[in-house]
XYZ file of C-alpha atoms in Angstrom:
455
model
C -0.010 0.008 0.002
C 2.703 2.458 1.021
C 4.733 1.420 -2.000
C 1.800 2.310 -4.293
C 1.415 5.688 -2.590
C 5.099 6.398 -3.004
C 4.888 5.584 -6.691
C 1.950 7.895 -7.084
C 3.758 10.660 -5.223
C 6.834 10.254 -7.420
C 4.680 10.674 -10.486
C 2.841 13.734 -9.245
C 5.798 15.560 -7.720
C 7.474 16.551 -11.057
C 4.143 17.771 -12.364
C 3.693 19.881 -9.267
C 7.156 21.320 -9.608
C 6.504 22.128 -13.269
C 3.206 23.799 -12.356
C 4.929 25.846 -9.659
C 7.656 26.841 -12.104
C 5.100 27.885 -14.706
C 3.182 29.854 -12.087
C 6.344 31.658 -11.021
C 7.106 32.589 -14.645
C 3.572 33.900 -15.203
C 3.553 35.918 -11.944
C 6.995 37.305 -12.738
C 5.900 38.298 -16.232
C 2.811 40.078 -14.884
C 4.883 42.165 -12.477
C 7.541 42.917 -15.079
C 4.835 43.648 -17.657
C 3.539 46.392 -15.360
C 7.019 47.867 -15.208
C 7.381 47.688 -19.004
C 4.088 49.593 -19.329
C 5.437 52.283 -17.039
C 8.669 52.518 -19.012
C 6.729 52.774 -22.229
C 4.398 55.438 -20.814
C 7.311 57.650 -19.779
C 9.446 56.946 -22.841
C 6.888 57.578 -25.536
C 5.650 60.725 -23.870
C 8.756 62.313 -25.465
C 7.202 62.054 -28.941
C 4.506 64.572 -27.924
C 6.765 66.476 -25.527
C 9.262 67.444 -28.236
C 6.873 69.646 -30.307
C 5.240 70.885 -27.085
C 8.528 72.145 -25.621
C 9.523 73.519 -29.018
C 6.587 75.886 -28.699
C 6.909 76.568 -24.961
C 10.642 77.352 -25.134
C 10.866 78.758 -28.663
C 13.245 76.160 -30.104
C 14.370 74.948 -33.540
C 14.365 71.224 -34.433
C 17.930 70.642 -33.242
C 17.309 72.334 -29.895
C 13.970 70.548 -29.383
C 15.594 67.170 -29.902
C 17.867 67.760 -26.910
C 14.809 66.270 -25.134
C 15.722 62.904 -26.553
C 19.423 63.460 -25.915
C 18.964 64.317 -22.228
C 16.647 61.334 -21.831
C 18.609 58.627 -23.599
C 22.159 59.707 -22.667
C 21.310 58.790 -19.082
C 21.347 55.146 -20.183
C 25.018 55.462 -21.159
C 26.078 57.468 -18.150
C 24.168 55.435 -15.555
C 24.233 51.869 -16.976
C 27.446 50.660 -15.337
C 26.608 52.296 -11.968
C 23.218 50.575 -12.246
C 24.888 47.204 -12.805
C 27.055 47.832 -9.719
C 23.951 48.679 -7.673
C 22.143 45.525 -8.854
C 25.103 43.342 -7.933
C 24.730 44.602 -4.341
C 20.956 44.824 -3.837
C 19.551 42.369 -6.412
C 17.062 42.708 -9.228
C 13.886 43.220 -7.183
C 15.297 45.976 -4.971
C 16.799 47.527 -8.094
C 13.337 47.737 -9.648
C 12.029 49.405 -6.467
C 14.856 51.956 -6.352
C 14.457 52.707 -10.040
C 10.760 53.552 -9.517
C 11.677 55.925 -6.681
C 14.213 57.795 -8.837
C 11.672 58.028 -11.637
C 9.164 59.535 -9.211
C 11.737 62.180 -8.217
C 12.294 63.020 -11.887
C 8.570 63.420 -12.480
C 8.370 65.867 -9.565
C 11.147 67.978 -11.156
C 8.774 68.727 -14.023
C 6.685 70.878 -11.710
C 9.290 73.650 -11.102
C 10.410 73.250 -14.734
C 6.883 73.973 -15.982
C 6.468 76.867 -13.554
C 9.666 78.563 -14.677
C 9.777 77.393 -18.354
C 13.530 76.919 -18.041
C 14.522 74.436 -20.743
C 17.571 73.322 -18.837
C 15.383 72.284 -15.903
C 13.161 70.283 -18.222
C 16.285 68.493 -19.466
C 17.444 67.824 -15.876
C 14.051 66.344 -15.056
C 14.218 64.122 -18.109
C 17.726 62.954 -17.213
C 16.579 62.073 -13.681
C 13.586 60.169 -15.007
C 15.816 58.244 -17.375
C 18.319 57.499 -14.587
C 15.609 55.604 -12.732
C 14.594 53.932 -15.959
C 18.167 52.845 -16.594
C 18.249 51.005 -13.304
C 14.887 49.432 -14.185
C 15.999 48.421 -17.690
C 19.243 46.901 -16.373
C 17.193 44.787 -13.971
C 14.089 43.734 -15.928
C 15.617 42.806 -19.312
C 17.957 40.059 -18.010
C 15.233 39.146 -15.526
C 12.775 38.385 -18.318
C 15.469 36.525 -20.288
C 16.526 34.331 -17.338
C 13.093 33.661 -15.795
C 12.321 30.936 -18.354
C 13.764 28.889 -21.208
C 16.393 30.781 -23.194
C 15.060 29.712 -26.611
C 11.706 31.395 -25.891
C 13.243 34.573 -24.436
C 12.384 36.674 -27.513
C 8.759 35.536 -27.187
C 8.666 36.704 -23.574
C 10.328 40.000 -24.444
C 7.782 40.436 -27.260
C 4.987 40.054 -24.696
C 6.716 42.726 -22.606
C 6.905 44.849 -25.721
C 3.138 44.726 -25.979
C 2.913 46.375 -22.582
C 5.649 48.880 -23.472
C 4.310 49.869 -26.901
C 0.724 49.611 -25.775
C 1.561 52.452 -23.444
C 3.048 54.233 -26.439
C -0.303 54.025 -28.228
C -2.188 55.515 -25.262
C 0.269 58.262 -24.291
C 0.039 60.561 -27.348
C -3.753 60.393 -27.237
C -3.826 61.367 -23.557
C -1.162 64.020 -23.969
C -2.872 65.468 -27.010
C -6.217 65.755 -25.213
C -4.687 67.300 -22.082
C -1.851 69.437 -23.463
C -2.457 70.115 -27.131
C -6.035 71.396 -26.998
C -6.377 74.632 -29.016
C -2.670 74.326 -29.870
C -3.197 76.306 -33.077
C -3.501 79.446 -30.984
C 0.093 78.841 -29.889
C 1.482 78.337 -33.412
C 4.656 80.090 -34.529
C 2.630 82.534 -36.600
C 0.263 83.359 -33.750
C 3.086 83.844 -31.240
C 5.185 85.948 -33.678
C 2.338 88.449 -34.001
C 2.404 89.208 -30.238
C 4.514 91.599 -28.235
C 7.439 89.885 -26.414
C 5.793 90.127 -22.995
C 2.458 88.733 -24.222
C 4.315 85.996 -26.097
C 6.151 84.864 -22.980
C 2.954 84.990 -20.964
C 1.199 82.674 -23.434
C 4.122 80.242 -23.371
C 4.095 80.229 -19.588
C 0.378 79.512 -19.594
C 0.905 76.608 -21.966
C 3.775 75.235 -19.829
C 1.618 75.064 -16.654
C -0.459 72.363 -18.357
C 2.372 69.964 -17.483
C 2.078 70.403 -13.720
C -0.950 68.266 -12.996
C -0.129 65.227 -15.187
C 3.459 64.980 -13.941
C 2.346 65.336 -10.313
C -0.055 62.470 -10.895
C 2.737 60.481 -12.579
C 5.007 60.941 -9.559
C 2.277 59.752 -7.189
C 1.594 56.641 -9.267
C 5.313 55.816 -9.516
C 5.735 55.994 -5.734
C 2.652 53.801 -5.178
C 3.950 51.146 -7.556
C 7.354 51.326 -5.861
C 5.703 50.356 -2.572
C 3.670 47.649 -4.322
C 6.737 46.016 -5.879
C 8.708 46.276 -2.640
C 6.100 44.237 -0.720
C 5.288 41.844 -3.565
C 6.347 38.175 -3.763
C 8.305 38.690 -6.964
C 11.125 36.159 -6.745
C 14.789 37.006 -7.115
C 16.778 35.266 -9.855
C 20.246 33.967 -8.967
C 23.337 35.223 -10.724
C 24.624 32.876 -13.431
C 28.040 31.362 -12.836
C 28.539 28.802 -15.617
C 30.138 29.137 -19.016
C 32.974 31.523 -18.074
C 36.569 30.471 -17.792
C 39.508 32.112 -16.024
C 40.748 33.802 -19.186
C 37.413 35.529 -19.724
C 37.400 36.559 -16.062
C 40.677 38.385 -16.604
C 39.749 40.053 -19.880
C 36.247 41.168 -18.928
C 32.885 41.357 -20.567
C 34.259 42.974 -23.749
C 35.777 39.546 -24.554
C 32.426 38.584 -26.045
C 32.042 39.726 -29.706
C 28.358 38.756 -29.757
C 27.770 41.221 -26.925
C 29.823 44.140 -28.287
C 28.441 43.826 -31.789
C 24.948 43.356 -30.311
C 25.406 46.623 -28.445
C 26.357 48.345 -31.681
C 23.248 46.918 -33.372
C 21.138 48.063 -30.415
C 22.675 51.534 -30.609
C 21.516 51.785 -34.224
C 18.136 50.198 -33.474
C 17.256 52.527 -30.583
C 18.341 55.472 -32.721
C 15.975 54.576 -35.584
C 13.195 53.589 -33.168
C 13.327 56.948 -31.439
C 13.562 58.802 -34.768
C 10.461 56.968 -35.991
C 8.539 57.497 -32.784
C 9.692 60.921 -31.569
C 10.197 62.872 -34.816
C 7.021 61.826 -36.590
C 5.059 64.557 -34.812
C 7.671 67.166 -35.803
C 7.630 65.891 -39.382
C 3.804 65.910 -39.478
C 3.873 69.464 -38.181
C 6.236 70.448 -40.983
C 3.757 68.942 -43.503
C 0.782 70.638 -41.804
C -0.789 67.281 -40.918
C -3.871 67.758 -38.728
C -3.561 66.384 -35.157
C 0.204 66.008 -35.574
C 0.488 65.464 -31.800
C -1.028 61.987 -32.006
C 1.153 60.659 -34.837
C 3.411 58.790 -32.410
C 0.401 56.545 -31.804
C 0.533 55.471 -35.472
C 4.119 54.273 -35.004
C 3.265 52.567 -31.734
C 0.259 50.729 -33.207
C 2.551 49.328 -35.881
C 4.993 48.248 -33.144
C 2.211 46.529 -31.214
C 1.256 44.595 -34.353
C 4.895 43.596 -34.764
C 5.120 42.415 -31.187
C 1.957 40.339 -31.625
C 3.603 38.658 -34.592
C 6.628 37.982 -32.414
C 4.548 36.462 -29.630
C 2.783 34.104 -32.046
C 5.701 33.262 -34.347
C 8.769 33.043 -32.065
C 10.132 30.412 -31.669
C 7.469 28.125 -33.185
C 7.517 29.481 -36.754
C 10.358 31.973 -36.716
C 13.730 31.817 -34.973
C 15.075 34.894 -33.140
C 17.786 35.223 -35.771
C 15.389 35.042 -38.754
C 13.062 37.548 -37.062
C 15.989 39.972 -36.831
C 16.898 39.489 -40.526
C 13.277 40.112 -41.525
C 13.046 43.229 -39.347
C 16.186 44.755 -40.857
C 14.999 44.138 -44.453
C 11.589 45.648 -43.743
C 13.315 48.635 -42.096
C 15.421 49.237 -45.204
C 12.329 49.118 -47.417
C 10.305 51.595 -45.363
C 13.298 53.944 -44.881
C 13.484 54.261 -48.658
C 9.742 54.854 -48.621
C 10.091 57.689 -46.116
C 12.884 59.388 -48.051
C 11.353 59.016 -51.532
C 7.580 58.675 -50.947
C 4.952 61.256 -51.783
C 4.100 64.043 -49.340
C 0.797 64.673 -51.133
C -0.656 61.190 -51.776
C -2.516 59.398 -48.985
C -2.724 56.089 -50.858
C -0.849 53.920 -48.375
C -2.808 55.086 -45.334
C -6.034 54.884 -47.377
C -5.266 51.236 -48.198
C -4.242 50.315 -44.660
C -6.435 52.569 -42.486
C -9.308 53.738 -44.713
C -11.695 51.227 -43.118
C -10.891 52.444 -39.561
C -11.977 56.046 -39.796
C -8.737 57.411 -38.338
C -7.196 60.487 -40.016
C -5.245 59.645 -43.146
C -1.636 60.845 -43.533
C 0.763 61.360 -46.463
C 2.573 58.285 -47.780
C 5.950 59.376 -46.479
C 4.491 59.838 -42.953
C 2.807 56.445 -43.163
C 6.116 54.795 -44.146
C 7.700 56.420 -41.071
C 4.911 54.991 -38.908
C 5.319 51.573 -40.550
C 8.938 51.512 -39.334
C 7.341 50.587 -36.014
C 6.471 47.247 -37.625
C 10.096 46.786 -38.666
C 11.436 47.844 -35.238
C 9.179 45.712 -33.081
C 11.175 42.473 -33.078
C 14.696 43.955 -33.113
C 15.023 44.538 -29.361
C 13.508 41.133 -28.385
C 15.778 39.312 -30.839
C 19.072 41.070 -30.083
C 18.968 40.647 -26.297
C 19.038 36.814 -26.112
C 21.495 36.595 -29.021
C 23.864 39.091 -27.387
C 23.649 37.578 -23.866
C 24.097 33.988 -25.071
C 27.034 32.318 -23.236
C 27.882 35.229 -20.920
C 27.324 33.216 -17.743
C 28.363 35.270 -14.688
C 28.768 38.302 -16.922
C 25.083 38.431 -17.768
C 24.428 41.417 -15.482
C 27.439 43.326 -16.817
C 26.485 42.375 -20.354
C 23.018 43.719 -19.704
C 24.552 46.991 -18.585
C 26.559 47.204 -21.833
C 23.399 46.646 -23.853
C 21.519 49.234 -21.824
C 24.334 51.687 -22.530
C 23.574 51.194 -26.232
C 20.276 52.960 -25.636
C 22.444 56.069 -26.078
C 21.583 55.636 -29.752
C 18.305 57.274 -28.816
C 20.291 60.310 -27.655
C 22.774 60.631 -30.499
C 20.860 59.608 -33.625
C 17.784 61.894 -33.215
C 20.070 64.816 -32.373
C 22.025 64.119 -35.578
C 18.713 63.863 -37.419
C 17.704 67.270 -36.011
C 20.908 68.888 -37.203
C 20.596 67.310 -40.669
C 16.930 68.365 -40.919
C 17.854 72.003 -40.147
C 20.718 71.935 -42.660
C 18.818 70.092 -45.406
C 15.181 69.049 -45.097
C 13.426 66.833 -42.513
C 12.670 64.216 -45.182
C 16.224 64.048 -46.569
C 17.519 63.616 -43.034
C 15.727 60.269 -42.778
C 18.393 58.691 -45.046
C 20.389 58.565 -41.816
C 18.422 55.418 -40.890
C 19.563 53.349 -43.891
C 23.082 52.398 -42.659
C 21.609 51.639 -39.229
C 19.340 48.961 -40.652
C 22.226 47.658 -42.747
C 24.324 47.079 -39.613
C 21.386 45.328 -37.904
C 21.025 43.089 -40.950
C 24.747 42.142 -40.820
C 24.522 41.334 -37.104
C 21.468 39.175 -37.713
C 23.090 37.300 -40.600
C 26.533 36.658 -39.161
C 27.721 39.057 -36.439
C 25.883 37.318 -33.626
C 27.673 34.006 -34.352
C 31.142 35.333 -33.444
C 32.472 33.987 -30.141
C 36.009 35.370 -30.122
C 37.849 38.307 -31.611
C 40.273 37.498 -34.396
C 43.887 38.088 -33.471
C 46.330 39.545 -35.949
C 48.711 36.868 -37.239
C 52.418 37.656 -36.889
C 54.239 38.605 -40.111
């Protein structure tokens, strides 16, 4: 009798352990999904904030895109310190601390809006991004390591749905709260006023930021407390797969990581250009409701992430997804740079049934880059972190530093758009997608740097 019971227990026990493991993965993904939504909400607010601050502070395109520079450069400056913090306090506490720093950055927007000092806006954005850097350094390897490595891109794609879903909502909310009657604050309307009246109108417009950012700070602090007291499990540091030679030479020993960081630098640059300059570009073309155009790009990204969730790894490997994304990115970049600014044929064909406002073909191609960009981030992370072992956290920090592409590339775009035209400046994206394509095809396979042979 007891022998039969023992046999039954031995059969049930592995099933129970598997169920517990699956439950832990699902719970972990729900918590991290909430954090990805928050990151997306704050990140994609920049797309509407850029033209808003351009009006409030009287800026040209290059100056306005310092918003993206101040935001994304924090990832480079703070990534390694974030990795050091995580090594001491762990992933869960790192997420909590990151939320607290983000809340402090949101609070800084209040004095910035009250004084309309552009430098203070930039300081607030840098602080927000500092907290987000700590969060990104924690949650990306967390979502990779929480389950099977071969399905990591699928899990990151699910997280992308939270992140880019927030990007769909944010421009609509921002437009309704901040951009109401924005035509009365146009360059022509402001130029017709006396200097004192002009500054008074800009100050009035700036105060619209106070309430939403105060609410954002409160929500961030509440979620910080929630995560702190949650049962989100910690993941142990990896220790296998690294030999003594690698320990001496450091994380830069891994070509797949360094080249992956370069590909991510290019990817984040083109993603931010597609998401954060589309409103500026639409404004240049006199597109109605230009403030919501970021939502077009984000909807395309959400569709791309849905494809990733369904297709990876069952129908499409992470590497093939990256190849496909790069090729589609090249095609739509050419469409942005050479398409018509008068015809609405592409948006008519794709969106005519939906009733949403139609946009010129070149603007629609820019939005469709969201479809190309969606699977790049999920595919590069597991490819770049493969085989890093105990260097996974440091490798994550290197990849997070590559988010600086979102600081450098849009700023370069802004300078080129002022020197040439906004549409011609989009050619900048073509070599970026070419590099991503090379990494997908062969760069990710490298496991050691080639040494020069003696003569």
